[in-house]
mmCIF file of C-alpha atoms in Angstrom:
data_model
loop_
_atom_site.group_PDB
_atom_site.id
_atom_site.type_symbol
_atom_site.label_atom_id
_atom_site.label_comp_id
_atom_site.label_asym_id
_atom_site.label_seq_id
_atom_site.Cartn_x
_atom_site.Cartn_y
_atom_site.Cartn_z
ATOM 1 C CA UNK A 1 0.000 0.000 0.000
ATOM 2 C CA UNK A 2 0.976 3.586 -0.657
ATOM 3 C CA UNK A 3 -0.325 5.567 2.328
ATOM 4 C CA UNK A 4 0.894 8.858 0.896
ATOM 5 C CA UNK A 5 -1.433 8.351 -2.067
ATOM 6 C CA UNK A 6 -4.592 7.444 -0.119
ATOM 7 C CA UNK A 7 -7.326 10.038 -0.560
ATOM 8 C CA UNK A 8 -11.057 10.490 -0.035
ATOM 9 C CA UNK A 9 -12.937 12.285 -2.814
ATOM 10 C CA UNK A 10 -16.459 13.247 -3.746
ATOM 11 C CA UNK A 11 -17.983 11.684 -6.838
ATOM 12 C CA UNK A 12 -16.714 14.568 -8.970
ATOM 13 C CA UNK A 13 -13.124 13.906 -7.834
ATOM 14 C CA UNK A 14 -12.654 16.681 -5.267
ATOM 15 C CA UNK A 15 -10.325 15.589 -2.466
ATOM 16 C CA UNK A 16 -11.779 15.861 1.061
ATOM 17 C CA UNK A 17 -9.822 16.366 4.280
ATOM 18 C CA UNK A 18 -10.490 15.113 7.816
ATOM 19 C CA UNK A 19 -9.682 11.417 7.263
ATOM 20 C CA UNK A 20 -6.832 9.204 8.525
ATOM 21 C CA UNK A 21 -5.678 5.828 7.235
ATOM 22 C CA UNK A 22 -3.661 3.357 9.296
ATOM 23 C CA UNK A 23 -2.130 -0.027 8.510
ATOM 24 C CA UNK A 24 -2.500 -2.864 11.032
ATOM 25 C CA UNK A 25 -0.363 -5.983 10.786
ATOM 26 C CA UNK A 26 -3.053 -8.126 12.433
ATOM 27 C CA UNK A 27 -6.598 -7.902 13.774
ATOM 28 C CA UNK A 28 -5.214 -7.849 17.328
ATOM 29 C CA UNK A 29 -3.525 -4.486 16.638
ATOM 30 C CA UNK A 30 -6.736 -2.794 15.451
ATOM 31 C CA UNK A 31 -8.981 -0.704 17.760
ATOM 32 C CA UNK A 32 -11.287 -2.794 19.927
ATOM 33 C CA UNK A 33 -14.429 -1.538 18.171
ATOM 34 C CA UNK A 34 -13.021 -2.668 14.818
ATOM 35 C CA UNK A 35 -12.134 -6.064 16.293
ATOM 36 C CA UNK A 36 -15.691 -6.432 17.593
ATOM 37 C CA UNK A 37 -17.209 -5.716 14.168
ATOM 38 C CA UNK A 38 -14.827 -8.164 12.474
ATOM 39 C CA UNK A 39 -15.686 -10.856 15.009
ATOM 40 C CA UNK A 40 -19.433 -10.225 14.719
ATOM 41 C CA UNK A 41 -19.232 -10.486 10.931
ATOM 42 C CA UNK A 42 -17.226 -13.698 11.169
ATOM 43 C CA UNK A 43 -14.471 -12.355 8.959
ATOM 44 C CA UNK A 44 -11.100 -14.039 8.709
ATOM 45 C CA UNK A 45 -8.355 -11.564 7.941
ATOM 46 C CA UNK A 46 -4.819 -12.872 7.527
ATOM 47 C CA UNK A 47 -1.972 -10.401 7.445
ATOM 48 C CA UNK A 48 -2.069 -6.646 7.020
ATOM 49 C CA UNK A 49 -5.154 -4.544 6.429
ATOM 50 C CA UNK A 50 -5.926 -0.819 6.338
ATOM 51 C CA UNK A 51 -8.594 1.177 8.152
ATOM 52 C CA UNK A 52 -9.682 4.693 7.116
ATOM 53 C CA UNK A 53 -11.666 6.667 9.709
ATOM 54 C CA UNK A 54 -13.160 10.135 10.017
ATOM 55 C CA UNK A 55 -11.211 12.314 12.435
ATOM 56 C CA UNK A 56 -14.474 13.898 13.658
ATOM 57 C CA UNK A 57 -17.451 11.479 13.420
ATOM 58 C CA UNK A 58 -19.986 14.237 14.223
ATOM 59 C CA UNK A 59 -18.668 16.548 11.489
ATOM 60 C CA UNK A 60 -18.606 13.609 9.074
ATOM 61 C CA UNK A 61 -22.251 12.846 9.807
ATOM 62 C CA UNK A 62 -23.346 16.468 9.396
ATOM 63 C CA UNK A 63 -21.290 17.215 6.277
ATOM 64 C CA UNK A 64 -21.823 14.010 4.327
ATOM 65 C CA UNK A 65 -24.338 11.549 5.811
ATOM 66 C CA UNK A 66 -27.152 14.020 6.478
ATOM 67 C CA UNK A 67 -26.530 15.753 3.149
ATOM 68 C CA UNK A 68 -26.504 12.469 1.180
ATOM 69 C CA UNK A 69 -23.041 13.033 -0.273
ATOM 70 C CA UNK A 70 -21.274 9.877 -1.391
ATOM 71 C CA UNK A 71 -17.521 9.569 -0.904
ATOM 72 C CA UNK A 72 -14.893 7.488 -2.691
ATOM 73 C CA UNK A 73 -11.809 6.032 -1.078
ATOM 74 C CA UNK A 74 -8.807 5.822 -3.412
ATOM 75 C CA UNK A 75 -6.290 3.333 -2.074
ATOM 76 C CA UNK A 76 -3.224 2.921 -4.376
ATOM 77 C CA UNK A 77 -1.003 -0.128 -4.146
ATOM 78 C CA UNK A 78 2.195 -1.233 -5.859
ATOM 79 C CA UNK A 79 2.881 -4.749 -7.074
ATOM 80 C CA UNK A 80 5.934 -6.200 -5.354
ATOM 81 C CA UNK A 81 9.068 -6.685 -7.442
ATOM 82 C CA UNK A 82 9.267 -10.289 -6.268
ATOM 83 C CA UNK A 83 6.239 -11.149 -8.414
ATOM 84 C CA UNK A 84 7.710 -11.982 -11.819
ATOM 85 C CA UNK A 85 5.066 -14.273 -13.300
ATOM 86 C CA UNK A 86 1.605 -13.296 -14.489
ATOM 87 C CA UNK A 87 -0.884 -13.601 -11.633
ATOM 88 C CA UNK A 88 -3.915 -11.952 -10.058
ATOM 89 C CA UNK A 89 -5.221 -10.943 -6.663
ATOM 90 C CA UNK A 90 -8.713 -10.295 -5.282
ATOM 91 C CA UNK A 91 -9.766 -7.422 -3.069
ATOM 92 C CA UNK A 92 -12.851 -6.564 -1.034
ATOM 93 C CA UNK A 93 -13.557 -3.613 1.278
ATOM 94 C CA UNK A 94 -15.843 -3.252 4.295
ATOM 95 C CA UNK A 95 -17.691 -0.188 5.568
ATOM 96 C CA UNK A 96 -18.398 0.131 9.289
ATOM 97 C CA UNK A 97 -21.000 2.671 10.414
ATOM 98 C CA UNK A 98 -23.732 3.056 13.035
ATOM 99 C CA UNK A 99 -25.809 0.418 11.238
ATOM 100 C CA UNK A 100 -23.112 -2.264 11.339
ATOM 101 C CA UNK A 101 -20.526 -3.609 8.907
ATOM 102 C CA UNK A 102 -21.173 -3.882 5.158
ATOM 103 C CA UNK A 103 -19.014 -5.499 2.472
ATOM 104 C CA UNK A 104 -18.351 -4.261 -1.043
ATOM 105 C CA UNK A 105 -18.246 -6.309 -4.215
ATOM 106 C CA UNK A 106 -15.149 -8.378 -4.997
ATOM 107 C CA UNK A 107 -12.686 -6.951 -7.511
ATOM 108 C CA UNK A 108 -9.935 -8.872 -9.285
ATOM 109 C CA UNK A 109 -6.642 -7.342 -10.341
ATOM 110 C CA UNK A 110 -4.590 -9.015 -13.055
ATOM 111 C CA UNK A 111 -0.823 -8.677 -12.908
ATOM 112 C CA UNK A 112 0.902 -8.982 -16.294
ATOM 113 C CA UNK A 113 4.217 -10.739 -16.613
ATOM 114 C CA UNK A 114 6.903 -8.064 -16.724
ATOM 115 C CA UNK A 115 9.535 -9.661 -18.890
ATOM 116 C CA UNK A 116 11.805 -7.398 -20.978
ATOM 117 C CA UNK A 117 13.873 -9.361 -23.498
ATOM 118 C CA UNK A 118 17.150 -8.733 -25.254
ATOM 119 C CA UNK A 119 18.738 -10.236 -28.368
ATOM 120 C CA UNK A 120 21.493 -9.500 -30.899
ATOM 121 C CA UNK A 121 20.794 -9.307 -34.636
ATOM 122 C CA UNK A 122 22.977 -8.505 -37.608
ATOM 123 C CA UNK A 123 20.616 -6.311 -39.657
ATOM 124 C CA UNK A 124 17.267 -4.511 -39.436
ATOM 125 C CA UNK A 125 15.423 -3.227 -42.500
ATOM 126 C CA UNK A 126 12.130 -1.327 -42.059
ATOM 127 C CA UNK A 127 11.454 -3.073 -38.784
ATOM 128 C CA UNK A 128 12.232 -6.517 -40.204
ATOM 129 C CA UNK A 129 15.187 -8.074 -38.432
ATOM 130 C CA UNK A 130 17.553 -10.808 -39.469
ATOM 131 C CA UNK A 131 16.049 -13.953 -37.952
ATOM 132 C CA UNK A 132 19.457 -15.425 -37.163
ATOM 133 C CA UNK A 133 20.358 -14.353 -33.639
ATOM 134 C CA UNK A 134 23.977 -13.462 -32.907
ATOM 135 C CA UNK A 135 23.586 -14.170 -29.198
ATOM 136 C CA UNK A 136 26.463 -16.403 -28.039
ATOM 137 C CA UNK A 137 27.957 -16.172 -31.522
ATOM 138 C CA UNK A 138 31.242 -14.816 -32.905
ATOM 139 C CA UNK A 139 31.595 -11.356 -34.482
ATOM 140 C CA UNK A 140 34.572 -9.740 -36.179
ATOM 141 C CA UNK A 141 36.417 -6.565 -35.236
ATOM 142 C CA UNK A 142 34.805 -3.731 -37.196
ATOM 143 C CA UNK A 143 31.498 -5.589 -37.630
ATOM 144 C CA UNK A 144 28.282 -3.558 -37.194
ATOM 145 C CA UNK A 145 25.336 -5.253 -35.464
ATOM 146 C CA UNK A 146 22.254 -4.379 -33.374
ATOM 147 C CA UNK A 147 21.126 -4.953 -29.810
ATOM 148 C CA UNK A 148 17.389 -5.714 -29.828
ATOM 149 C CA UNK A 149 15.481 -4.175 -26.885
ATOM 150 C CA UNK A 150 11.993 -5.618 -26.420
ATOM 151 C CA UNK A 151 9.792 -4.061 -23.713
ATOM 152 C CA UNK A 152 7.370 -6.064 -21.580
ATOM 153 C CA UNK A 153 3.914 -6.799 -22.957
ATOM 154 C CA UNK A 154 1.230 -4.687 -21.252
ATOM 155 C CA UNK A 155 -2.295 -6.081 -21.788
ATOM 156 C CA UNK A 156 -5.419 -4.051 -22.515
ATOM 157 C CA UNK A 157 -7.855 -2.857 -19.825
ATOM 158 C CA UNK A 158 -5.120 -1.745 -17.468
ATOM 159 C CA UNK A 159 -5.998 -0.293 -14.102
ATOM 160 C CA UNK A 160 -3.169 2.223 -14.370
ATOM 161 C CA UNK A 161 -2.056 4.457 -17.206
ATOM 162 C CA UNK A 162 1.449 4.186 -18.644
ATOM 163 C CA UNK A 163 2.912 7.321 -17.120
ATOM 164 C CA UNK A 164 6.579 6.560 -17.799
ATOM 165 C CA UNK A 165 8.294 4.078 -20.104
ATOM 166 C CA UNK A 166 12.107 4.083 -20.292
ATOM 167 C CA UNK A 167 14.899 1.755 -21.375
ATOM 168 C CA UNK A 168 18.434 2.203 -20.017
ATOM 169 C CA UNK A 169 21.411 0.400 -21.573
ATOM 170 C CA UNK A 170 25.036 0.420 -20.411
ATOM 171 C CA UNK A 171 27.205 -0.816 -23.262
ATOM 172 C CA UNK A 172 30.703 -2.316 -23.254
ATOM 173 C CA UNK A 173 33.936 -0.437 -23.906
ATOM 174 C CA UNK A 174 34.576 -2.979 -26.666
ATOM 175 C CA UNK A 175 31.793 -1.465 -28.816
ATOM 176 C CA UNK A 176 31.119 1.971 -30.273
ATOM 177 C CA UNK A 177 27.656 3.573 -30.163
ATOM 178 C CA UNK A 178 26.974 6.665 -32.250
ATOM 179 C CA UNK A 179 23.298 7.164 -31.404
ATOM 180 C CA UNK A 180 21.794 5.173 -34.280
ATOM 181 C CA UNK A 181 18.532 3.616 -33.048
ATOM 182 C CA UNK A 182 15.041 2.644 -34.217
ATOM 183 C CA UNK A 183 11.791 1.817 -32.384
ATOM 184 C CA UNK A 184 8.736 -0.045 -33.689
ATOM 185 C CA UNK A 185 5.289 -0.971 -32.334
ATOM 186 C CA UNK A 186 5.120 -4.682 -31.534
ATOM 187 C CA UNK A 187 1.309 -4.561 -31.057
ATOM 188 C CA UNK A 188 -1.534 -2.475 -32.404
ATOM 189 C CA UNK A 189 -1.816 0.653 -30.248
ATOM 190 C CA UNK A 190 -5.195 2.339 -29.720
ATOM 191 C CA UNK A 191 -5.135 6.058 -28.967
ATOM 192 C CA UNK A 192 -7.633 7.981 -26.871
ATOM 193 C CA UNK A 193 -8.719 9.958 -29.944
ATOM 194 C CA UNK A 194 -9.833 6.750 -31.647
ATOM 195 C CA UNK A 195 -6.864 6.400 -33.989
ATOM 196 C CA UNK A 196 -4.849 3.202 -34.211
ATOM 197 C CA UNK A 197 -1.129 2.714 -34.729
ATOM 198 C CA UNK A 198 -0.740 -0.619 -36.474
ATOM 199 C CA UNK A 199 1.802 -3.215 -35.422
ATOM 200 C CA UNK A 200 5.155 -2.392 -37.041
ATOM 201 C CA UNK A 201 4.607 1.390 -37.011
ATOM 202 C CA UNK A 202 7.847 3.364 -36.631
ATOM 203 C CA UNK A 203 7.761 4.938 -33.145
ATOM 204 C CA UNK A 204 11.268 6.456 -33.217
ATOM 205 C CA UNK A 205 9.936 10.023 -33.326
ATOM 206 C CA UNK A 206 8.177 9.433 -29.989
ATOM 207 C CA UNK A 207 11.409 8.331 -28.259
ATOM 208 C CA UNK A 208 13.899 10.773 -26.714
ATOM 209 C CA UNK A 209 17.518 9.646 -26.437
ATOM 210 C CA UNK A 210 20.162 10.713 -23.899
ATOM 211 C CA UNK A 211 23.715 9.376 -24.339
ATOM 212 C CA UNK A 212 26.535 9.642 -21.801
ATOM 213 C CA UNK A 213 29.684 8.565 -23.664
ATOM 214 C CA UNK A 214 31.803 8.829 -20.523
ATOM 215 C CA UNK A 215 29.794 6.189 -18.655
ATOM 216 C CA UNK A 216 28.757 4.476 -21.923
ATOM 217 C CA UNK A 217 25.085 4.703 -20.965
ATOM 218 C CA UNK A 218 22.085 5.489 -23.169
ATOM 219 C CA UNK A 219 18.552 6.238 -21.924
ATOM 220 C CA UNK A 220 15.542 5.937 -24.241
ATOM 221 C CA UNK A 221 12.384 7.679 -22.958
ATOM 222 C CA UNK A 222 8.964 7.580 -24.609
ATOM 223 C CA UNK A 223 7.563 11.111 -24.602
ATOM 224 C CA UNK A 224 4.881 11.951 -22.044
ATOM 225 C CA UNK A 225 2.622 13.297 -24.791
ATOM 226 C CA UNK A 226 2.741 9.962 -26.605
ATOM 227 C CA UNK A 227 2.125 7.889 -23.472
ATOM 228 C CA UNK A 228 -0.790 10.107 -22.432
ATOM 229 C CA UNK A 229 -2.387 9.558 -25.830
ATOM 230 C CA UNK A 230 -2.520 5.757 -25.388
ATOM 231 C CA UNK A 231 -5.856 4.351 -24.256
ATOM 232 C CA UNK A 232 -5.890 2.198 -21.119
ATOM 233 C CA UNK A 233 -7.993 -0.213 -23.162
ATOM 234 C CA UNK A 234 -5.082 -0.783 -25.548
ATOM 235 C CA UNK A 235 -2.320 -3.320 -25.292
ATOM 236 C CA UNK A 236 1.218 -1.996 -25.646
ATOM 237 C CA UNK A 237 4.652 -3.336 -26.495
ATOM 238 C CA UNK A 238 7.587 -1.856 -28.409
ATOM 239 C CA UNK A 239 10.895 -3.092 -29.824
ATOM 240 C CA UNK A 240 14.021 -0.977 -30.193
ATOM 241 C CA UNK A 241 17.268 -1.541 -32.092
ATOM 242 C CA UNK A 242 20.554 -0.049 -30.929
ATOM 243 C CA UNK A 243 23.299 -0.162 -33.578
ATOM 244 C CA UNK A 244 26.879 -0.724 -32.388
ATOM 245 C CA UNK A 245 30.282 -1.452 -33.926
ATOM 246 C CA UNK A 246 32.766 -3.968 -32.552
ATOM 247 C CA UNK A 247 36.016 -2.153 -31.744
ATOM 248 C CA UNK A 248 38.292 -4.777 -30.270
ATOM 249 C CA UNK A 249 38.821 -8.408 -29.422
ATOM 250 C CA UNK A 250 37.111 -9.878 -26.355
ATOM 251 C CA UNK A 251 33.704 -10.836 -24.944
ATOM 252 C CA UNK A 252 30.769 -8.381 -24.836
ATOM 253 C CA UNK A 253 27.962 -8.968 -22.319
ATOM 254 C CA UNK A 254 24.939 -6.668 -22.344
ATOM 255 C CA UNK A 255 21.765 -6.244 -20.283
ATOM 256 C CA UNK A 256 19.230 -3.419 -20.381
ATOM 257 C CA UNK A 257 16.920 -2.103 -17.674
ATOM 258 C CA UNK A 258 13.249 -1.399 -18.332
ATOM 259 C CA UNK A 259 11.533 1.286 -16.234
ATOM 260 C CA UNK A 260 7.708 1.376 -16.218
ATOM 261 C CA UNK A 261 6.092 3.957 -13.918
ATOM 262 C CA UNK A 262 9.233 3.989 -11.780
ATOM 263 C CA UNK A 263 9.518 0.196 -11.408
ATOM 264 C CA UNK A 264 12.774 -1.252 -12.787
ATOM 265 C CA UNK A 265 13.262 -4.701 -14.284
ATOM 266 C CA UNK A 266 16.390 -6.112 -15.938
ATOM 267 C CA UNK A 267 16.335 -8.032 -19.186
ATOM 268 C CA UNK A 268 18.221 -11.220 -19.907
ATOM 269 C CA UNK A 269 21.933 -10.919 -20.738
ATOM 270 C CA UNK A 270 23.268 -11.434 -24.260
ATOM 271 C CA UNK A 271 26.837 -12.279 -25.237
ATOM 272 C CA UNK A 272 28.934 -11.870 -28.375
ATOM 273 C CA UNK A 273 32.544 -12.977 -28.677
ATOM 274 C CA UNK A 274 35.440 -11.738 -30.789
ATOM 275 C CA UNK A 275 38.319 -14.234 -30.424
ATOM 276 C CA UNK A 276 41.747 -12.864 -29.579
ATOM 277 C CA UNK A 277 43.905 -11.820 -32.516
ATOM 278 C CA UNK A 278 46.105 -14.764 -33.579
ATOM 279 C CA UNK A 279 49.756 -14.274 -32.737
ATOM 280 C CA UNK A 280 52.126 -13.720 -35.684
ATOM 281 C CA UNK A 281 54.715 -16.542 -35.742
ATOM 282 C CA UNK A 282 58.359 -15.571 -35.471
ATOM 283 C CA UNK A 283 59.981 -14.967 -38.874
ATOM 284 C CA UNK A 284 62.352 -17.828 -39.717
ATOM 285 C CA UNK A 285 65.988 -16.916 -40.335
ATOM 286 C CA UNK A 286 67.007 -16.839 -44.011
ATOM 287 C CA UNK A 287 69.933 -19.189 -44.711
ATOM 288 C CA UNK A 288 73.010 -17.543 -46.315
ATOM 289 C CA UNK A 289 73.230 -17.683 -50.086
ATOM 290 C CA UNK A 290 76.735 -19.276 -49.979
ATOM 291 C CA UNK A 291 77.041 -22.057 -47.439
ATOM 292 C CA UNK A 292 79.904 -21.779 -45.033
ATOM 293 C CA UNK A 293 82.954 -23.914 -46.051
ATOM 294 C CA UNK A 294 83.781 -26.263 -43.231
ATOM 295 C CA UNK A 295 87.288 -25.998 -41.811
ATOM 296 C CA UNK A 296 89.901 -28.382 -43.277
ATOM 297 C CA UNK A 297 90.621 -31.120 -40.783
ATOM 298 C CA UNK A 298 94.145 -31.029 -39.336
ATOM 299 C CA UNK A 299 96.547 -33.854 -40.286
ATOM 300 C CA UNK A 300 97.718 -35.611 -37.138
ATOM 301 C CA UNK A 301 101.554 -35.683 -36.672
ATOM 302 C CA UNK A 302 103.419 -38.768 -37.909
ATOM 303 C CA UNK A 303 104.526 -40.778 -34.901
ATOM 304 C CA UNK A 304 108.342 -41.208 -34.572
ATOM 305 C CA UNK A 305 109.320 -44.761 -33.650
ATOM 306 C CA UNK A 306 111.577 -45.050 -30.654
ATOM 307 C CA UNK A 307 114.735 -47.107 -31.564
ATOM 308 C CA UNK A 308 115.131 -50.242 -29.570
ATOM 309 C CA UNK A 309 118.715 -50.707 -28.240
ATOM 310 C CA UNK A 310 119.557 -54.395 -27.943
ATOM 311 C CA UNK A 311 120.734 -55.475 -24.505
ATOM 312 C CA UNK A 312 124.061 -57.332 -24.318
ATOM 313 C CA UNK A 313 123.485 -60.476 -22.303
ATOM 314 C CA UNK A 314 125.628 -60.853 -19.178
ATOM 315 C CA UNK A 315 128.512 -63.263 -19.316
ATOM 316 C CA UNK A 316 127.657 -66.353 -17.318
ATOM 317 C CA UNK A 317 129.653 -66.802 -14.095
ATOM 318 C CA UNK A 318 131.608 -70.019 -13.839
ATOM 319 C CA UNK A 319 130.819 -71.592 -10.464
ATOM 320 C CA UNK A 320 133.818 -72.303 -8.134
ATOM 321 C CA UNK A 321 134.512 -75.884 -7.159
ATOM 322 C CA UNK A 322 134.593 -76.290 -3.337
ATOM 323 C CA UNK A 323 136.894 -78.870 -1.745
ATOM 324 C CA UNK A 324 135.388 -81.328 0.653
ATOM 325 C CA UNK A 325 135.378 -80.133 4.306
ATOM 326 C CA UNK A 326 137.033 -82.079 7.213
ATOM 327 C CA UNK A 327 135.674 -82.540 10.692
ATOM 328 C CA UNK A 328 138.350 -80.345 12.308
ATOM 329 C CA UNK A 329 137.568 -77.395 10.330
ATOM 330 C CA UNK A 330 134.033 -77.790 11.227
ATOM 331 C CA UNK A 331 134.733 -77.797 14.904
ATOM 332 C CA UNK A 332 136.935 -74.749 14.663
ATOM 333 C CA UNK A 333 134.047 -72.815 13.032
ATOM 334 C CA UNK A 334 131.776 -73.911 15.807
ATOM 335 C CA UNK A 335 134.288 -72.806 18.433
ATOM 336 C CA UNK A 336 134.640 -69.470 16.788
ATOM 337 C CA UNK A 337 130.949 -69.121 16.679
ATOM 338 C CA UNK A 338 130.652 -69.881 20.370
ATOM 339 C CA UNK A 339 133.335 -67.381 21.149
ATOM 340 C CA UNK A 340 131.540 -64.745 19.230
ATOM 341 C CA UNK A 341 128.364 -65.342 21.125
ATOM 342 C CA UNK A 342 130.289 -65.256 24.402
ATOM 343 C CA UNK A 343 131.918 -61.992 23.547
ATOM 344 C CA UNK A 344 128.632 -60.533 22.718
ATOM 345 C CA UNK A 345 127.163 -61.656 25.980
ATOM 346 C CA UNK A 346 130.036 -60.156 27.924
ATOM 347 C CA UNK A 347 129.679 -56.924 26.127
ATOM 348 C CA UNK A 348 126.016 -56.761 27.001
ATOM 349 C CA UNK A 349 126.783 -57.527 30.632
ATOM 350 C CA UNK A 350 129.440 -54.916 30.744
ATOM 351 C CA UNK A 351 127.017 -52.338 29.341
ATOM 352 C CA UNK A 352 124.498 -53.189 31.960
ATOM 353 C CA UNK A 353 127.090 -52.940 34.709
ATOM 354 C CA UNK A 354 128.126 -49.518 33.568
ATOM 355 C CA UNK A 355 124.501 -48.422 33.631
ATOM 356 C CA UNK A 356 124.107 -49.535 37.212
ATOM 357 C CA UNK A 357 127.330 -47.734 38.285
ATOM 358 C CA UNK A 358 126.126 -44.535 36.783
#
């Protein structure tokens, strides 16, 4: 609910003062008298509800009841952004006065599916686009193509006029936009003066464009005069084409935002890809015209043979002939040997004796 927009008017639309509207999150929060009426009526109220009361009941009775003046309560509401699919909701009001509680008729509100769509197409001629989508496809550097901007479908018999219709697009630094755009009616559009704009009519003249090249943002706004001329009993949908040029290699992702009566919704995201520029292979070295002459191998030196000097064999020695030994000679050698040992022993003893004397 939009409390700031709640108003009480006479049948001719004149706003009346002296009324207050409050929102209660549950029946238990409402004034006791209201709770009693709800209980007596057997009503089941789940969740929030609003109550509008006269600030001065006596003045209300004198100024309106006794004079037979009927009043209208205008209670604006806004559909929540969380609701993305087409749906509806029912609403009923109750009037409490000195005669009791009285219910109004049931009204049904249809909520259209707000679903802006985006695509990428190569060409557009008189509103007829190339049927081959470029979304998720490859484009070349320097190629010109178009972003397709399709607004949500608004059915006929709307409960609210189209007061503002805008499309905002922030484009990539990989593309160039020079302001070339076109808009066409996607449905027949009935005007309040009885005229009809057939499907496919060029609507570009009714669209104002604002481009900010620094932030790479463009805003398309349908003129207020055009929107005010559309009958609430007419369906409405438009398609725009935004022409861009691919400047560099890389991936471009794009989404636009639709703004209807201040409520924003994003479209789907489209993608185009320009593969990286292939690397230039290194230039092979050019072989010389005259091949290099290999060096002449060196001749190894001729080995000089070492002369072999013959060795003169030694003259053989003639062995001496020994005479046979006698027994006496043998004994004498033994005696000499014993003497030698004795002398040696004495010498050793003498050496020891000298050591002791010292």
